[in-house]
Tab-separated table of C-alpha atoms (C1' of nucleotides) in Angstrom:
chain	number	residue	atom	x	y	z
A	1360	MET	CA	-9.708	11.269	-14.567
A	1361	SER	CA	-8.131	14.023	-16.678
A	1362	ASP	CA	-4.374	14.384	-16.897
A	1363	ARG	CA	-4.534	17.777	-15.240
A	1364	LYS	CA	-6.422	16.411	-12.276
A	1365	GLU	CA	-3.922	13.597	-11.925
A	1366	GLN	CA	-1.068	16.076	-12.178
A	1367	ILE	CA	-2.545	18.228	-9.437
A	1368	LEU	CA	-3.068	15.198	-7.219
A	1369	ASP	CA	0.507	14.051	-7.869
A	1370	VAL	CA	1.917	17.347	-6.659
A	1371	ALA	CA	-0.541	17.663	-3.775
A	1372	GLU	CA	0.236	14.147	-2.601
A	1373	GLU	CA	3.940	14.903	-2.648
A	1374	LEU	CA	3.352	18.054	-0.586
A	1375	LEU	CA	1.050	16.232	1.804
A	1376	GLN	CA	3.678	13.607	2.513
A	1377	THR	CA	6.540	16.074	2.847
A	1378	ARG	CA	4.938	19.113	4.482
A	1379	SER	CA	1.533	17.997	5.882
A	1380	PHE	CA	-1.941	19.026	4.789
A	1381	SER	CA	-2.185	22.312	6.705
A	1382	ALA	CA	1.305	23.318	5.635
A	1383	PHE	CA	0.813	23.330	1.887
A	1384	SER	CA	-1.368	25.704	-0.096
A	1385	TYR	CA	-3.050	25.983	-3.469
A	1386	GLN	CA	-0.263	28.403	-4.280
A	1387	ASP	CA	2.359	25.731	-3.624
A	1388	VAL	CA	0.620	23.358	-6.003
A	1389	SER	CA	0.049	25.924	-8.742
A	1390	ASP	CA	3.635	27.173	-8.533
A	1391	ARG	CA	5.068	23.694	-9.014
A	1392	ILE	CA	2.867	22.886	-11.982
A	1393	GLY	CA	3.066	26.336	-13.525
A	1394	ILE	CA	-0.664	27.114	-13.592
A	1395	SER	CA	-2.836	29.523	-11.636
A	1396	LYS	CA	-4.449	28.905	-8.276
A	1397	ALA	CA	-7.853	29.353	-9.904
A	1398	THR	CA	-7.217	26.332	-12.105
A	1399	ILE	CA	-6.644	24.151	-9.080
A	1400	HIS	CA	-9.889	25.452	-7.609
A	1401	HIS	CA	-11.667	24.612	-10.857
A	1402	HIS	CA	-10.679	20.960	-10.467
A	1403	PHE	CA	-10.929	20.841	-6.683
A	1404	PRO	CA	-13.183	23.688	-5.479
A	1405	SER	CA	-12.274	23.388	-1.808
A	1406	LYS	CA	-9.339	21.935	0.045
A	1407	ASP	CA	-11.719	19.378	1.506
A	1408	ASP	CA	-12.438	18.191	-2.020
A	1409	LEU	CA	-8.715	17.922	-2.612
A	1410	SER	CA	-8.067	15.918	0.541
A	1411	LEU	CA	-10.910	13.542	-0.231
A	1412	ALA	CA	-9.642	13.004	-3.765
A	1413	LEU	CA	-6.120	12.388	-2.457
A	1414	VAL	CA	-7.277	9.673	-0.087
A	1415	THR	CA	-9.637	8.079	-2.592
A	1416	ARG	CA	-7.024	7.937	-5.335
A	1417	HIS	CA	-4.380	6.649	-2.953
A	1418	HIS	CA	-6.796	3.958	-1.816
A	1419	MET	CA	-7.423	2.766	-5.364
A	1420	SER	CA	-3.761	2.926	-6.260
A	1421	LEU	CA	-2.842	0.908	-3.191
A	1422	VAL	CA	-5.467	-1.750	-3.825
A	1423	SER	CA	-3.989	-2.152	-7.269
A	1424	ALA	CA	-0.437	-2.356	-5.933
A	1425	LEU	CA	-1.374	-4.914	-3.291
A	1426	GLU	CA	-3.213	-7.032	-5.848
A	1427	THR	CA	-0.123	-6.998	-8.030
A	1428	ILE	CA	2.033	-8.147	-5.141
A	1429	THR	CA	-0.400	-10.929	-4.273
A	1430	LYS	CA	-0.454	-12.110	-7.877
A	1431	GLU	CA	3.278	-11.941	-8.474
A	1432	HIS	CA	4.357	-13.727	-5.295
A	1433	SER	CA	2.782	-16.853	-3.921
A	1434	ASP	CA	5.334	-16.946	-1.102
A	1435	SER	CA	4.226	-15.004	1.994
A	1436	TRP	CA	7.704	-13.756	2.755
A	1437	LYS	CA	8.132	-12.459	-0.788
A	1438	GLN	CA	4.823	-10.632	-0.410
A	1439	LEU	CA	5.914	-9.056	2.836
A	1440	GLU	CA	9.240	-8.042	1.327
A	1441	ALA	CA	7.444	-6.448	-1.603
A	1442	TYR	CA	5.116	-4.528	0.705
A	1443	ILE	CA	7.999	-3.299	2.820
A	1444	GLN	CA	9.753	-2.232	-0.352
A	1445	LEU	CA	6.665	-0.195	-1.229
A	1446	VAL	CA	6.747	1.563	2.146
A	1447	SER	CA	10.482	1.993	1.997
A	1448	GLN	CA	10.207	3.857	-1.290
A	1449	ILE	CA	8.040	6.464	0.441
A	1450	MET	CA	10.975	7.358	2.660
A	1451	GLN	CA	13.582	7.092	-0.066
A	1452	SER	CA	11.787	9.583	-2.305
A	1453	GLY	CA	12.503	12.643	-0.220
A	1454	HIS	CA	11.986	11.748	3.437
A	1455	LYS	CA	8.260	11.393	2.905
A	1456	ILE	CA	5.947	9.733	5.399
A	1457	CYS	CA	2.924	7.620	4.560
A	1458	LEU	CA	-0.289	9.367	3.587
A	1459	THR	CA	-2.239	7.766	6.414
A	1460	GLY	CA	0.195	8.966	9.079
A	1461	SER	CA	0.260	12.470	7.680
A	1462	LEU	CA	-3.525	12.822	7.651
A	1463	GLN	CA	-4.043	11.057	10.960
A	1464	ALA	CA	-1.679	13.579	12.531
A	1465	GLU	CA	-4.111	16.313	11.405
A	1466	PHE	CA	-7.232	14.265	11.906
A	1467	ALA	CA	-9.018	17.032	13.813
A	1468	THR	CA	-8.672	19.437	10.882
A	1469	ILE	CA	-9.950	17.310	7.984
A	1470	SER	CA	-13.538	16.858	6.799
A	1471	ASN	CA	-15.744	14.010	7.938
A	1472	SER	CA	-15.870	12.423	4.510
A	1473	THR	CA	-12.075	12.461	4.289
A	1474	LYS	CA	-11.881	10.937	7.763
A	1475	GLN	CA	-14.196	8.151	6.638
A	1476	GLU	CA	-12.222	7.444	3.471
A	1477	LEU	CA	-8.989	7.481	5.445
A	1478	ALA	CA	-10.426	4.916	7.832
A	1479	ASN	CA	-11.414	2.758	4.858
A	1480	LEU	CA	-7.900	3.010	3.453
A	1481	CYS	CA	-6.356	1.948	6.760
A	1482	THR	CA	-8.774	-0.952	7.025
A	1483	CYS	CA	-7.796	-2.064	3.543
A	1484	ILE	CA	-4.086	-2.167	4.398
A	1485	HIS	CA	-4.811	-3.949	7.659
A	1486	ALA	CA	-6.942	-6.584	5.941
A	1487	TRP	CA	-4.241	-7.267	3.378
A	1488	LEU	CA	-1.543	-7.632	6.037
A	1489	THR	CA	-3.823	-9.880	8.085
A	1490	ARG	CA	-4.454	-12.137	5.108
A	1491	LEU	CA	-0.702	-12.300	4.473
A	1492	LEU	CA	-0.020	-13.310	8.078
A	1493	ILE	CA	-2.772	-15.939	8.044
A	1494	GLU	CA	-1.156	-17.447	4.949
A	1495	GLY	CA	2.331	-17.222	6.411
A	1496	ARG	CA	1.247	-19.001	9.554
A	1497	LYS	CA	-0.704	-21.594	7.600
A	1498	GLN	CA	2.325	-22.307	5.419
A	1499	GLN	CA	4.352	-22.464	8.638
A	1500	VAL	CA	6.889	-19.909	7.425
A	1501	MET	CA	5.853	-17.130	9.833
A	1502	THR	CA	5.310	-17.348	13.548
A	1503	PHE	CA	3.900	-14.773	15.963
A	1504	PRO	CA	1.911	-14.765	19.195
A	1505	GLY	CA	-1.813	-14.012	19.314
A	1506	ASN	CA	-3.999	-13.603	16.265
A	1507	PRO	CA	-3.030	-12.323	12.808
A	1508	GLU	CA	-5.217	-9.215	13.127
A	1509	ASP	CA	-3.227	-8.012	16.120
A	1510	GLN	CA	0.116	-8.761	14.510
A	1511	ALA	CA	-1.023	-6.875	11.415
A	1512	SER	CA	-1.906	-3.878	13.584
A	1513	LEU	CA	1.537	-3.952	15.123
A	1514	ILE	CA	3.314	-4.085	11.780
A	1515	GLN	CA	1.126	-1.344	10.329
A	1516	ALA	CA	1.700	0.955	13.290
A	1517	ALA	CA	5.422	0.206	13.441
A	1518	LEU	CA	6.058	0.952	9.766
A	1519	GLN	CA	4.090	4.189	9.995
A	1520	GLY	CA	5.965	5.274	13.085
A	1521	ALA	CA	9.294	4.215	11.621
A	1522	LEU	CA	8.862	6.460	8.579
A	1523	GLN	CA	8.406	9.388	10.945
A	1524	GLN	CA	11.258	8.437	13.248
A	1525	ALA	CA	13.461	8.267	10.182
A	1526	ARG	CA	13.064	12.025	9.822
A	1527	ALA	CA	14.693	12.597	13.194
A	1528	HIS	CA	17.217	9.758	13.095
A	1529	GLY	CA	17.808	9.000	9.445
A	1530	PRO	CA	16.806	6.143	7.143
A	1531	LYS	CA	18.701	3.628	9.271
A	1532	GLN	CA	15.965	3.914	11.867
A	1533	PHE	CA	13.445	2.631	9.356
A	1534	THR	CA	15.522	-0.319	8.201
A	1535	THR	CA	16.147	-1.206	11.837
A	1536	VAL	CA	12.426	-1.453	12.527
A	1537	VAL	CA	11.944	-3.499	9.368
A	1538	ARG	CA	14.718	-5.873	10.409
A	1539	GLN	CA	13.145	-6.323	13.823
A	1540	ILE	CA	9.681	-7.001	12.398
A	1541	LYS	CA	11.187	-9.694	10.191
A	1542	ALA	CA	13.197	-11.153	13.053
A	1543	ILE	CA	10.056	-11.495	15.142
A	1544	LEU	CA	8.163	-13.279	12.388
A	1545	LYS	CA	11.088	-15.662	11.964
A	1546	THR	CA	11.862	-16.584	15.542
A	1547	SER	CA	8.898	-15.942	17.769
B	66	MET	CA	9.735	29.609	34.262
B	67	SER	CA	6.836	31.970	34.974
B	68	ASP	CA	3.330	30.659	35.452
B	69	ARG	CA	2.149	32.498	32.367
B	70	LYS	CA	4.806	30.884	30.215
B	71	GLU	CA	3.900	27.470	31.569
B	72	GLN	CA	0.237	28.194	30.954
B	73	ILE	CA	0.912	29.159	27.351
B	74	LEU	CA	3.013	26.047	26.823
B	75	ASP	CA	0.284	23.888	28.365
B	76	VAL	CA	-2.300	25.161	25.911
B	77	ALA	CA	0.088	25.122	22.949
B	78	GLU	CA	1.135	21.555	23.698
B	79	GLU	CA	-2.494	20.483	23.840
B	80	LEU	CA	-3.131	22.140	20.477
B	81	LEU	CA	0.024	20.650	18.979
B	82	GLN	CA	-1.038	17.151	19.940
B	83	THR	CA	-4.641	17.565	18.813
B	84	ARG	CA	-4.407	19.806	15.737
B	85	SER	CA	-0.714	19.820	14.639
B	86	PHE	CA	1.748	22.673	14.683
B	87	SER	CA	0.728	24.346	11.417
B	88	ALA	CA	-2.939	24.048	12.298
B	89	PHE	CA	-2.951	26.078	15.480
B	90	SER	CA	-2.341	29.798	15.806
B	91	TYR	CA	-1.377	32.379	18.387
B	92	GLN	CA	-5.044	33.363	18.296
B	93	ASP	CA	-6.087	29.841	19.320
B	94	VAL	CA	-3.761	29.973	22.301
B	95	SER	CA	-4.738	33.466	23.387
B	96	ASP	CA	-8.454	32.713	23.041
B	97	ARG	CA	-8.238	29.680	25.287
B	98	ILE	CA	-6.293	31.468	27.982
B	99	GLY	CA	-8.185	34.730	27.684
B	100	ILE	CA	-5.252	37.025	26.921
B	101	SER	CA	-4.167	38.878	23.805
B	102	LYS	CA	-2.025	37.541	20.986
B	103	ALA	CA	0.572	40.177	21.792
B	104	THR	CA	1.078	38.669	25.221
B	105	ILE	CA	1.906	35.306	23.678
B	106	HIS	CA	4.384	37.055	21.397
B	107	HIS	CA	5.926	38.761	24.410
B	108	HIS	CA	6.741	35.382	25.945
B	109	PHE	CA	7.496	33.592	22.682
B	110	PRO	CA	8.364	36.177	20.003
B	111	SER	CA	8.149	33.787	17.055
B	112	LYS	CA	6.416	30.488	16.486
B	113	ASP	CA	9.872	28.921	16.161
B	114	ASP	CA	10.581	30.045	19.714
B	115	LEU	CA	7.346	28.442	20.804
B	116	SER	CA	8.059	25.127	19.097
B	117	LEU	CA	11.550	24.979	20.566
B	118	ALA	CA	10.231	25.704	24.059
B	119	LEU	CA	7.568	23.038	23.633
B	120	VAL	CA	10.107	20.373	22.741
B	121	THR	CA	12.597	21.416	25.405
B	122	ARG	CA	10.005	21.456	28.174
B	123	HIS	CA	8.548	18.160	27.019
B	124	HIS	CA	12.031	16.659	27.035
B	125	MET	CA	12.691	17.748	30.602
B	126	SER	CA	9.275	16.644	31.765
B	127	LEU	CA	9.761	13.247	30.164
B	128	VAL	CA	13.198	12.731	31.668
B	129	SER	CA	11.646	13.393	35.036
B	130	ALA	CA	8.754	11.000	34.412
B	131	LEU	CA	11.067	8.231	33.220
B	132	GLU	CA	13.320	8.681	36.230
B	133	THR	CA	10.309	8.349	38.484
B	134	ILE	CA	9.288	5.127	36.772
B	135	THR	CA	12.798	3.723	37.054
B	136	LYS	CA	12.931	4.566	40.747
B	137	GLU	CA	9.476	3.293	41.646
B	138	HIS	CA	9.717	-0.035	39.865
B	139	SER	CA	12.695	-2.351	39.945
B	140	ASP	CA	10.823	-4.897	37.866
B	141	SER	CA	11.315	-4.428	34.110
B	142	TRP	CA	7.765	-5.427	33.272
B	143	LYS	CA	6.374	-2.935	35.773
B	144	GLN	CA	8.525	-0.248	34.187
B	145	LEU	CA	7.240	-1.111	30.729
B	146	GLU	CA	3.658	-1.115	31.969
B	147	ALA	CA	4.172	2.283	33.552
B	148	TYR	CA	5.642	3.688	30.338
B	149	ILE	CA	2.799	2.294	28.264
B	150	GLN	CA	0.370	3.821	30.741
B	151	LEU	CA	2.077	7.165	30.152
B	152	VAL	CA	1.636	6.857	26.389
B	153	SER	CA	-1.883	5.550	26.772
B	154	GLN	CA	-2.881	8.659	28.695
B	155	ILE	CA	-1.924	10.771	25.681
B	156	MET	CA	-4.652	9.075	23.688
B	157	GLN	CA	-7.181	9.000	26.506
B	158	SER	CA	-6.989	12.757	27.048
B	159	GLY	CA	-8.740	13.750	23.855
B	160	HIS	CA	-7.432	11.573	21.025
B	161	LYS	CA	-4.055	13.229	21.213
B	162	ILE	CA	-0.951	11.836	19.554
B	163	CYS	CA	2.562	11.993	20.921
B	164	LEU	CA	4.509	15.217	20.542
B	165	THR	CA	7.302	13.538	18.594
B	166	GLY	CA	4.934	12.082	16.021
B	167	SER	CA	3.130	15.355	15.564
B	168	LEU	CA	6.306	17.337	14.953
B	169	GLN	CA	7.983	14.668	12.858
B	170	ALA	CA	4.946	14.749	10.575
B	171	GLU	CA	5.729	18.439	9.945
B	172	PHE	CA	9.470	18.065	10.117
B	173	ALA	CA	10.034	20.033	6.917
B	174	THR	CA	8.302	23.090	8.348
B	175	ILE	CA	10.030	23.455	11.728
B	176	SER	CA	13.252	25.314	12.551
B	177	ASN	CA	16.636	23.612	12.652
B	178	SER	CA	17.026	24.106	16.382
B	179	THR	CA	13.625	22.535	17.009
B	180	LYS	CA	14.577	19.641	14.743
B	181	GLN	CA	17.726	19.117	16.768
B	182	GLU	CA	15.918	19.207	20.101
B	183	LEU	CA	13.283	16.850	18.757
B	184	ALA	CA	16.009	14.412	17.729
B	185	ASN	CA	17.488	14.648	21.228
B	186	LEU	CA	14.102	13.924	22.755
B	187	CYS	CA	13.612	10.851	20.561
B	188	THR	CA	17.107	9.624	21.428
B	189	CYS	CA	16.302	10.007	25.110
B	190	ILE	CA	13.173	7.848	24.869
B	191	HIS	CA	15.015	5.280	22.792
B	192	ALA	CA	17.878	5.068	25.276
B	193	TRP	CA	15.480	4.563	28.181
B	194	LEU	CA	13.593	1.795	26.367
B	195	THR	CA	16.874	0.159	25.384
B	196	ARG	CA	18.092	0.153	28.971
B	197	LEU	CA	14.763	-1.348	30.059
B	198	LEU	CA	15.059	-4.136	27.487
B	199	ILE	CA	18.663	-4.870	28.428
B	200	GLU	CA	17.549	-5.252	32.033
B	201	GLY	CA	14.529	-7.348	31.083
B	202	ARG	CA	16.656	-9.711	29.063
B	203	LYS	CA	19.329	-9.861	31.738
B	204	GLN	CA	16.699	-10.720	34.358
B	205	GLN	CA	15.361	-13.287	31.873
B	206	VAL	CA	11.836	-11.920	32.041
B	207	MET	CA	11.772	-10.523	28.499
B	208	THR	CA	12.812	-12.214	25.287
B	209	PHE	CA	13.207	-10.788	21.804
B	210	PRO	CA	15.345	-11.430	18.736
B	211	GLY	CA	18.313	-9.248	17.817
B	212	ASN	CA	19.684	-6.494	19.999
B	213	PRO	CA	17.849	-4.306	22.526
B	214	GLU	CA	18.425	-1.132	20.502
B	215	ASP	CA	16.488	-2.547	17.571
B	216	GLN	CA	13.678	-3.849	19.733
B	217	ALA	CA	13.443	-0.435	21.384
B	218	SER	CA	13.149	1.188	17.965
B	219	LEU	CA	10.324	-1.162	17.082
B	220	ILE	CA	8.401	-0.465	20.272
B	221	GLN	CA	8.927	3.277	19.966
B	222	ALA	CA	7.746	3.342	16.359
B	223	ALA	CA	4.815	1.029	17.035
B	224	LEU	CA	3.465	3.053	19.959
B	225	GLN	CA	3.778	6.278	17.988
B	226	GLY	CA	2.007	4.773	14.999
B	227	ALA	CA	-0.641	3.171	17.180
B	228	LEU	CA	-1.650	6.512	18.699
B	229	GLN	CA	-2.270	7.793	15.191
B	230	GLN	CA	-4.081	4.699	13.978
B	231	ALA	CA	-6.343	5.033	17.013
B	232	ARG	CA	-7.733	8.222	15.476
B	233	ALA	CA	-9.011	6.315	12.468
B	234	HIS	CA	-9.971	3.088	14.212
B	235	GLY	CA	-10.593	3.982	17.833
B	236	PRO	CA	-8.702	3.383	21.070
B	237	LYS	CA	-9.005	-0.396	20.662
B	238	GLN	CA	-6.390	-0.177	17.936
B	239	PHE	CA	-3.867	1.185	20.407
B	240	THR	CA	-4.530	-1.424	23.074
B	241	THR	CA	-4.241	-4.104	20.423
B	242	VAL	CA	-0.754	-2.951	19.487
B	243	VAL	CA	0.205	-2.779	23.151
B	244	ARG	CA	-1.061	-6.311	23.719
B	245	GLN	CA	0.957	-7.565	20.765
B	246	ILE	CA	4.150	-5.831	21.911
B	247	LYS	CA	3.768	-7.475	25.299
B	248	ALA	CA	2.999	-10.870	23.751
B	249	ILE	CA	6.184	-10.699	21.699
B	250	LEU	CA	8.328	-9.881	24.724
B	251	LYS	CA	6.779	-12.795	26.589
B	252	THR	CA	6.942	-15.531	23.995
B	253	SER	CA	9.544	-14.770	21.401
C	1320	DG	C1'	-10.138	24.768	-18.940
C	1321	DT	C1'	-7.391	28.521	-17.863
C	1322	DC	C1'	-6.502	33.062	-16.792
C	1323	DT	C1'	-6.293	37.821	-13.974
C	1324	DA	C1'	-8.102	40.148	-10.345
C	1325	DT	C1'	-9.861	40.391	-6.014
C	1326	DA	C1'	-12.804	39.576	-2.052
C	1327	DG	C1'	-12.651	38.320	2.655
C	1328	DT	C1'	-10.336	36.310	6.197
C	1329	DA	C1'	-6.609	34.670	9.088
C	1330	DC	C1'	-1.928	34.525	9.962
C	1331	DG	C1'	2.713	35.850	12.365
C	1332	DA	C1'	4.694	39.679	14.093
C	1333	DT	C1'	5.511	44.603	15.837
C	1334	DA	C1'	4.702	49.426	17.780
C	1335	DG	C1'	3.565	51.985	21.432
C	1336	DA	C1'	0.490	53.150	25.439
C	1337	DC	C1'	-0.317	51.856	30.198
D	1484	DG	C1'	3.464	42.091	31.603
D	1485	DT	C1'	-0.511	43.128	29.147
D	1486	DC	C1'	-3.215	45.671	26.180
D	1487	DT	C1'	-5.175	47.802	21.491
D	1488	DA	C1'	-4.164	48.694	17.034
D	1489	DT	C1'	-2.087	47.702	12.979
D	1490	DC	C1'	1.270	46.215	9.334
D	1491	DG	C1'	2.297	43.148	5.705
D	1492	DT	C1'	1.573	38.858	4.066
D	1493	DA	C1'	-0.575	34.520	2.876
D	1494	DC	C1'	-4.527	31.873	2.731
D	1495	DT	C1'	-9.052	29.757	0.719
D	1496	DA	C1'	-12.229	30.832	-2.382
D	1497	DT	C1'	-14.930	33.290	-6.106
D	1498	DA	C1'	-16.154	36.413	-10.167
D	1499	DG	C1'	-15.841	37.087	-14.736
D	1500	DA	C1'	-13.204	37.425	-19.173
D	1501	DC	C1'	-11.290	34.569	-22.810
DNA sequence: GTCTATAGTACGATAGAC
DNA sequence: GTCTATCGTACTATAGAC
């Protein structure tokens, strides 16, 4: 993908995670880059195209990041810590929330293809967390009730919600939820 | 409050929880009720007024609902079940998400007074859940690591996130998270 | 690939009649 | 309290020159 396209997606992603999809415009993007609205439309004709590209790129980027984590840490706890660090950085860089939460909140207003890609992205995260929990349980370093899929769903939902709660109650709210997730995996 | 005002808030709340605050307009509200835009503006001059009224009314309504639960059930588990039922109904009535999640997702775009009221509302829910968990632990029917405040934060974040995840993965995703929350309180 | 200019629409909000 | 009409602005999107 061209540098310009990447640059547009960078800015659009930032706006999506700070202001929401409906609440940012082509004008916002063009202003921040210093190009015209028409140029954005040249690269992404409609806002539906833009949303789809945002989800698709984020999906690929995340797959890459998760693969890196899996390769760099054989220990399940280290992997979880690294993932949490990834999510934590979302909040730390300007009170952002995760892309999935932002778009799910406006699910009724996005195109069908974007909905489908968003679902794929969520499935991807869930599968990775599930695999991590299966490993952690197998290595007997993580304990939790029920099956790994369900525990993965809980962690995924909790981290997403915690990023949003942090906007109303500050970053401490997020670290609190993280601490509790870890405590459960240690003691339950 | 007048019936008309309540009616407007009913419709606006529905739209907020299905489409998000930026993605619904005075026109949407007036169309659904069958009155003019100007009438909406008469009752709520600006959209900031509307958002503030939405949060304030929701806060009061929730306080009332939580008090009812507390009065009707002395058992902590019954109280939790009743609260979860309350949240579950949000999803069941048209794939809605909770009001707090919807507005937190657009936190950067709402007025300061609405932000403050939203924070108060979140604090209220958190306090009620905390009290429930303190009771549950005291009665030795619920177990969890750490302190009740943290566990309340986890549950609050997880339920909020689960409502959103349900949009991408269906209602089963929400019930899964609920089941896991319960399992943790039973076994951990 | 980028621009200026603009179409066409929708938005929040207000004025003034009834 | 509700209406019609309208203002001024912002939006998505396109046309056409360079």
